[in-house]
PDB file of C-alpha atoms in Angstrom:
ATOM      1  CA  MET P   7      72.677  52.019 -35.796  1.00 42.00           C
ATOM      2  CA  THR P   8      73.536  50.247 -32.168  1.00 43.00           C
ATOM      3  CA  GLU P   9      76.335  51.084 -29.983  1.00 43.00           C
ATOM      4  CA  THR P  10      77.783  47.542 -28.416  1.00 46.00           C
ATOM      5  CA  ALA P  11      78.730  46.582 -25.189  1.00 50.00           C
ATOM      6  CA  ASP P  12      82.296  47.862 -26.317  1.00 48.00           C
ATOM      7  CA  ASN P  13      81.229  51.193 -27.583  1.00 49.00           C
ATOM      8  CA  SER P  14      81.769  50.119 -31.190  1.00 40.00           C
ATOM      9  CA  CYS P  15      78.581  50.524 -33.796  1.00 45.00           C
ATOM     10  CA  ALA P  16      76.729  48.063 -35.228  1.00 45.00           C
ATOM     11  CA  ILE P  17      74.015  48.260 -38.234  1.00 44.00           C
ATOM     12  CA  ARG P  18      70.764  47.457 -37.937  1.00 47.00           C
ATOM     13  CA  PRO P  19      67.901  46.914 -40.566  1.00 49.00           C
ATOM     14  CA  ALA P  20      67.606  50.307 -42.944  1.00 45.00           C
ATOM     15  CA  GLN P  21      63.760  49.242 -42.973  1.00 49.00           C
ATOM     16  CA  ALA P  22      63.979  50.061 -39.264  1.00 72.00           C
ATOM     17  CA  HIS P  23      65.252  53.460 -40.239  1.00 89.00           C
ATOM     18  CA  GLU P  24      66.087  53.573 -36.808  1.00 92.00           C
ATOM     19  CA  LEU P  25      69.490  54.674 -35.231  1.00 95.00           C
ATOM     20  CA  THR P  26      70.390  53.912 -31.742  1.00 95.00           C
ATOM     21  CA  VAL P  27      73.392  54.417 -29.165  1.00 96.00           C
ATOM     22  CA  GLU P  28      74.016  52.710 -25.725  1.00 96.00           C
ATOM     23  CA  ARG P  29      75.893  52.906 -22.348  1.00 97.00           C
ATOM     24  CA  ARG P  30      76.072  50.617 -19.474  1.00 97.00           C
ATOM     25  CA  VAL P  31      75.837  53.280 -16.674  1.00 98.00           C
ATOM     26  CA  ALA P  32      77.216  52.723 -13.457  1.00 98.00           C
ATOM     27  CA  ALA P  33      73.944  53.989 -11.489  1.00 98.00           C
ATOM     28  CA  PRO P  34      70.236  53.293 -11.179  1.00 98.00           C
ATOM     29  CA  PRO P  35      67.273  53.836 -13.580  1.00 98.00           C
ATOM     30  CA  ALA P  36      66.067  56.686 -11.377  1.00 97.00           C
ATOM     31  CA  THR P  37      69.474  58.238 -10.772  1.00 98.00           C
ATOM     32  CA  VAL P  38      70.057  58.542 -14.717  1.00 98.00           C
ATOM     33  CA  ARG P  39      66.444  59.142 -15.815  1.00 98.00           C
ATOM     34  CA  ARG P  40      66.590  62.335 -12.868  1.00 97.00           C
ATOM     35  CA  MET P  41      70.156  63.761 -14.328  1.00 97.00           C
ATOM     36  CA  TRP P  42      68.500  63.398 -17.410  1.00 97.00           C
ATOM     37  CA  GLU P  43      65.828  65.674 -16.735  1.00 96.00           C
ATOM     38  CA  GLU P  44      67.445  67.644 -13.992  1.00 96.00           C
ATOM     39  CA  ARG P  45      70.551  68.040 -15.748  1.00 96.00           C
ATOM     40  CA  ILE P  46      69.777  68.195 -19.517  1.00 96.00           C
ATOM     41  CA  GLU P  47      71.932  71.354 -19.902  1.00 96.00           C
ATOM     42  CA  GLU P  48      74.540  69.987 -19.498  1.00 95.00           C
ATOM     43  CA  TRP P  49      74.764  66.559 -21.328  1.00 96.00           C
ATOM     44  CA  PHE P  50      72.736  67.328 -24.040  1.00 95.00           C
ATOM     45  CA  CYS P  51      75.216  68.656 -26.719  1.00 93.00           C
ATOM     46  CA  PRO P  52      78.631  67.284 -26.974  1.00 92.00           C
ATOM     47  CA  ARG P  53      80.853  69.640 -26.176  1.00 92.00           C
ATOM     48  CA  PRO P  54      81.601  72.738 -27.309  1.00 94.00           C
ATOM     49  CA  TRP P  55      77.922  73.014 -28.069  1.00 94.00           C
ATOM     50  CA  ARG P  56      75.827  73.661 -25.502  1.00 94.00           C
ATOM     51  CA  MET P  57      71.795  73.158 -24.765  1.00 95.00           C
ATOM     52  CA  VAL P  58      69.490  75.909 -23.438  1.00 97.00           C
ATOM     53  CA  VAL P  59      66.100  74.726 -22.679  1.00 97.00           C
ATOM     54  CA  ASP P  60      63.369  77.248 -23.202  1.00 96.00           C
ATOM     55  CA  ARG P  61      60.719  75.048 -22.061  1.00 96.00           C
ATOM     56  CA  LEU P  62      60.014  71.494 -20.920  1.00 96.00           C
ATOM     57  CA  ASP P  63      56.850  70.045 -19.732  1.00 96.00           C
ATOM     58  CA  LEU P  64      58.021  66.246 -19.511  1.00 96.00           C
ATOM     59  CA  HIS P  65      54.338  64.688 -19.545  1.00 96.00           C
ATOM     60  CA  PRO P  66      52.832  63.349 -22.900  1.00 95.00           C
ATOM     61  CA  GLY P  67      51.630  66.354 -24.966  1.00 93.00           C
ATOM     62  CA  GLY P  68      54.220  68.828 -23.424  1.00 95.00           C
ATOM     63  CA  VAL P  69      56.310  71.278 -25.120  1.00 93.00           C
ATOM     64  CA  SER P  70      60.199  70.420 -26.090  1.00 94.00           C
ATOM     65  CA  GLN P  71      61.440  74.157 -26.587  1.00 94.00           C
ATOM     66  CA  MET P  72      65.271  73.431 -26.632  1.00 95.00           C
ATOM     67  CA  ARG P  73      68.011  75.399 -28.578  1.00 96.00           C
ATOM     68  CA  MET P  74      71.496  73.799 -29.725  1.00 95.00           C
ATOM     69  CA  LEU P  75      74.467  76.714 -29.397  1.00 97.00           C
ATOM     70  CA  GLY P  76      77.036  76.261 -31.067  1.00 96.00           C
ATOM     71  CA  PRO P  77      80.509  77.602 -30.393  1.00 96.00           C
ATOM     72  CA  ASP P  78      80.958  80.096 -33.562  1.00 97.00           C
ATOM     73  CA  GLY P  79      77.230  81.947 -32.888  1.00 96.00           C
ATOM     74  CA  GLU P  80      75.029  79.090 -34.319  1.00 96.00           C
ATOM     75  CA  ASP P  81      70.896  78.816 -32.559  1.00 96.00           C
ATOM     76  CA  MET P  82      69.323  76.035 -33.715  1.00 93.00           C
ATOM     77  CA  PRO P  83      65.846  75.258 -32.719  1.00 92.00           C
ATOM     78  CA  ASN P  84      65.067  72.197 -31.501  1.00 90.00           C
ATOM     79  CA  HIS P  85      61.118  72.171 -30.745  1.00 92.00           C
ATOM     80  CA  GLY P  86      59.123  69.450 -30.310  1.00 93.00           C
ATOM     81  CA  ILE P  87      56.165  67.852 -28.524  1.00 95.00           C
ATOM     82  CA  VAL P  88      56.704  65.195 -25.636  1.00 96.00           C
ATOM     83  CA  LEU P  89      54.723  62.369 -26.691  1.00 96.00           C
ATOM     84  CA  GLU P  90      55.787  59.686 -23.471  1.00 97.00           C
ATOM     85  CA  ALA P  91      57.371  60.737 -20.358  1.00 97.00           C
ATOM     86  CA  SER P  92      57.739  57.957 -17.715  1.00 96.00           C
ATOM     87  CA  GLU P  93      60.113  56.502 -14.858  1.00 95.00           C
ATOM     88  CA  HIS P  94      61.956  53.953 -17.932  1.00 96.00           C
ATOM     89  CA  ARG P  95      61.361  55.995 -20.869  1.00 98.00           C
ATOM     90  CA  ILE P  96      60.968  59.866 -22.547  1.00 98.00           C
ATOM     91  CA  VAL P  97      59.978  60.260 -25.811  1.00 97.00           C
ATOM     92  CA  THR P  98      59.715  62.960 -28.062  1.00 95.00           C
ATOM     93  CA  THR P  99      59.170  64.394 -31.526  1.00 94.00           C
ATOM     94  CA  ASP P 100      59.639  67.249 -33.818  1.00 91.00           C
ATOM     95  CA  ALA P 101      57.072  66.341 -35.991  1.00 91.00           C
ATOM     96  CA  PHE P 102      54.600  68.702 -34.080  1.00 87.00           C
ATOM     97  CA  GLN P 103      55.154  72.104 -32.208  1.00 80.00           C
ATOM     98  CA  SER P 104      53.262  73.709 -29.284  1.00 77.00           C
ATOM     99  CA  ASP P 105      49.474  73.772 -29.860  1.00 79.00           C
ATOM    100  CA  TRP P 106      49.470  70.203 -31.790  1.00 82.00           C
ATOM    101  CA  GLN P 107      50.647  72.564 -34.820  1.00 83.00           C
ATOM    102  CA  PRO P 108      52.466  70.168 -37.777  1.00 87.00           C
ATOM    103  CA  ALA P 109      55.831  70.221 -38.533  1.00 85.00           C
ATOM    104  CA  GLY P 110      58.692  69.455 -40.812  1.00 78.00           C
ATOM    105  CA  PRO P 111      59.207  65.879 -38.975  1.00 77.00           C
ATOM    106  CA  PHE P 112      62.570  64.858 -38.867  1.00 83.00           C
ATOM    107  CA  MET P 113      63.028  61.854 -36.462  1.00 90.00           C
ATOM    108  CA  VAL P 114      61.447  60.535 -32.783  1.00 94.00           C
ATOM    109  CA  GLY P 115      63.449  60.866 -30.375  1.00 95.00           C
ATOM    110  CA  ILE P 116      62.923  57.554 -27.974  1.00 96.00           C
ATOM    111  CA  TRP P 117      65.367  57.790 -24.182  1.00 97.00           C
ATOM    112  CA  SER P 118      65.408  54.931 -21.849  1.00 97.00           C
ATOM    113  CA  PHE P 119      66.879  53.637 -18.729  1.00 98.00           C
ATOM    114  CA  ASP P 120      66.241  49.755 -17.906  1.00 97.00           C
ATOM    115  CA  ASP P 121      68.330  48.194 -14.580  1.00 97.00           C
ATOM    116  CA  ASP P 122      70.718  46.420 -15.936  1.00 97.00           C
ATOM    117  CA  GLY P 123      70.039  43.131 -12.803  1.00 96.00           C
ATOM    118  CA  ALA P 124      73.482  44.249 -11.534  1.00 96.00           C
ATOM    119  CA  GLY P 125      72.263  47.878  -9.755  1.00 95.00           C
ATOM    120  CA  GLY P 126      72.872  50.037 -12.739  1.00 97.00           C
ATOM    121  CA  THR P 127      71.366  51.001 -15.980  1.00 98.00           C
ATOM    122  CA  ILE P 128      71.318  50.054 -19.712  1.00 97.00           C
ATOM    123  CA  LEU P 129      70.856  53.701 -20.898  1.00 97.00           C
ATOM    124  CA  ARG P 130      69.527  54.148 -24.871  1.00 97.00           C
ATOM    125  CA  GLY P 131      69.150  56.767 -26.801  1.00 96.00           C
ATOM    126  CA  THR P 132      67.063  56.039 -30.184  1.00 95.00           C
ATOM    127  CA  ALA P 133      66.510  57.991 -33.563  1.00 94.00           C
ATOM    128  CA  ARG P 134      63.149  56.930 -35.584  1.00 93.00           C
ATOM    129  CA  HIS P 135      62.565  58.979 -38.795  1.00 93.00           C
ATOM    130  CA  TRP P 136      60.079  58.763 -41.331  1.00 89.00           C
ATOM    131  CA  THR P 137      62.020  57.646 -44.035  1.00 88.00           C
ATOM    132  CA  GLU P 138      65.500  56.105 -45.129  1.00 88.00           C
ATOM    133  CA  GLU P 139      66.912  59.213 -46.306  1.00 90.00           C
ATOM    134  CA  ALA P 140      66.085  60.387 -42.815  1.00 90.00           C
ATOM    135  CA  CYS P 141      67.674  58.028 -41.492  1.00 91.00           C
ATOM    136  CA  ALA P 142      70.752  57.941 -43.267  1.00 92.00           C
ATOM    137  CA  GLN P 143      71.158  61.734 -43.317  1.00 92.00           C
ATOM    138  CA  HIS P 144      71.135  61.661 -39.426  1.00 92.00           C
ATOM    139  CA  GLU P 145      73.896  59.163 -39.603  1.00 93.00           C
ATOM    140  CA  ALA P 146      75.850  61.014 -42.123  1.00 94.00           C
ATOM    141  CA  MET P 147      75.303  64.178 -39.707  1.00 91.00           C
ATOM    142  CA  GLY P 148      77.266  61.952 -36.975  1.00 93.00           C
ATOM    143  CA  PHE P 149      74.503  60.248 -35.085  1.00 93.00           C
ATOM    144  CA  ALA P 150      76.603  57.508 -33.074  1.00 93.00           C
ATOM    145  CA  GLU P 151      79.432  60.234 -32.952  1.00 95.00           C
ATOM    146  CA  GLY P 152      76.974  62.924 -31.467  1.00 94.00           C
ATOM    147  CA  TRP P 153      74.932  60.748 -29.587  1.00 95.00           C
ATOM    148  CA  GLY P 154      77.450  58.552 -28.204  1.00 96.00           C
ATOM    149  CA  ALA P 155      78.792  62.275 -26.585  1.00 96.00           C
ATOM    150  CA  CYS P 156      75.648  63.141 -25.667  1.00 96.00           C
ATOM    151  CA  LEU P 157      75.531  59.368 -23.426  1.00 97.00           C
ATOM    152  CA  ASP P 158      79.040  59.696 -22.252  1.00 97.00           C
ATOM    153  CA  GLN P 159      78.318  62.962 -20.279  1.00 97.00           C
ATOM    154  CA  LEU P 160      75.143  61.647 -19.539  1.00 97.00           C
ATOM    155  CA  LYS P 161      76.632  58.937 -18.342  1.00 97.00           C
ATOM    156  CA  THR P 162      79.773  60.834 -16.436  1.00 97.00           C
ATOM    157  CA  LEU P 163      76.950  62.532 -14.659  1.00 97.00           C
ATOM    158  CA  ALA P 164      74.807  60.353 -13.491  1.00 97.00           C
ATOM    159  CA  GLU P 165      78.013  58.194 -11.609  1.00 97.00           C
ATOM    160  CA  GLY P 166      78.691  61.214 -10.081  1.00 94.00           C
ATOM    161  CA  GLY P 167      81.410  62.864 -11.870  1.00 91.00           C
ATOM    162  CA  SER P 168      81.847  65.982 -13.580  1.00 88.00           C
ATOM    163  CA  ILE P 169      82.068  67.006 -17.632  1.00 83.00           C
ATOM    164  CA  ASP P 170      83.768  70.826 -16.744  1.00 73.00           C
TER     165      ASP P 170
END
């Protein structure tokens, strides 16, 4: 699913097993990328949920160990491996955990920070799934709303605002 310029959704071909949200951010890509990393605990979960980063090694093969904490005491681990961490893109997967231990794969997460040609950034969050069923499950869980809220929060921080 793709968020269009007016934040409505458009569905991509089912065979891609891919869901995407997109925002235009009035800040340069380097700022958005820096906010992604430095303030991840503030923007990564839609409120009232919050994220706790136990470990995040942003380099290929690096460990990603985070937990999503819910308002009713939920504690959902979100562990995986960093596949790519460049200036314009961060890619992670839950197909592996630390020391390359296989895990039940759900998706590959891709965050991209592209120059919009006007001093701002096109920010994209994409989830690629191994199966059509996993993709449909993620969409039904509220992918567009959840990831959209996260991108809105990151956009606010990158543009100098507060999400409190």
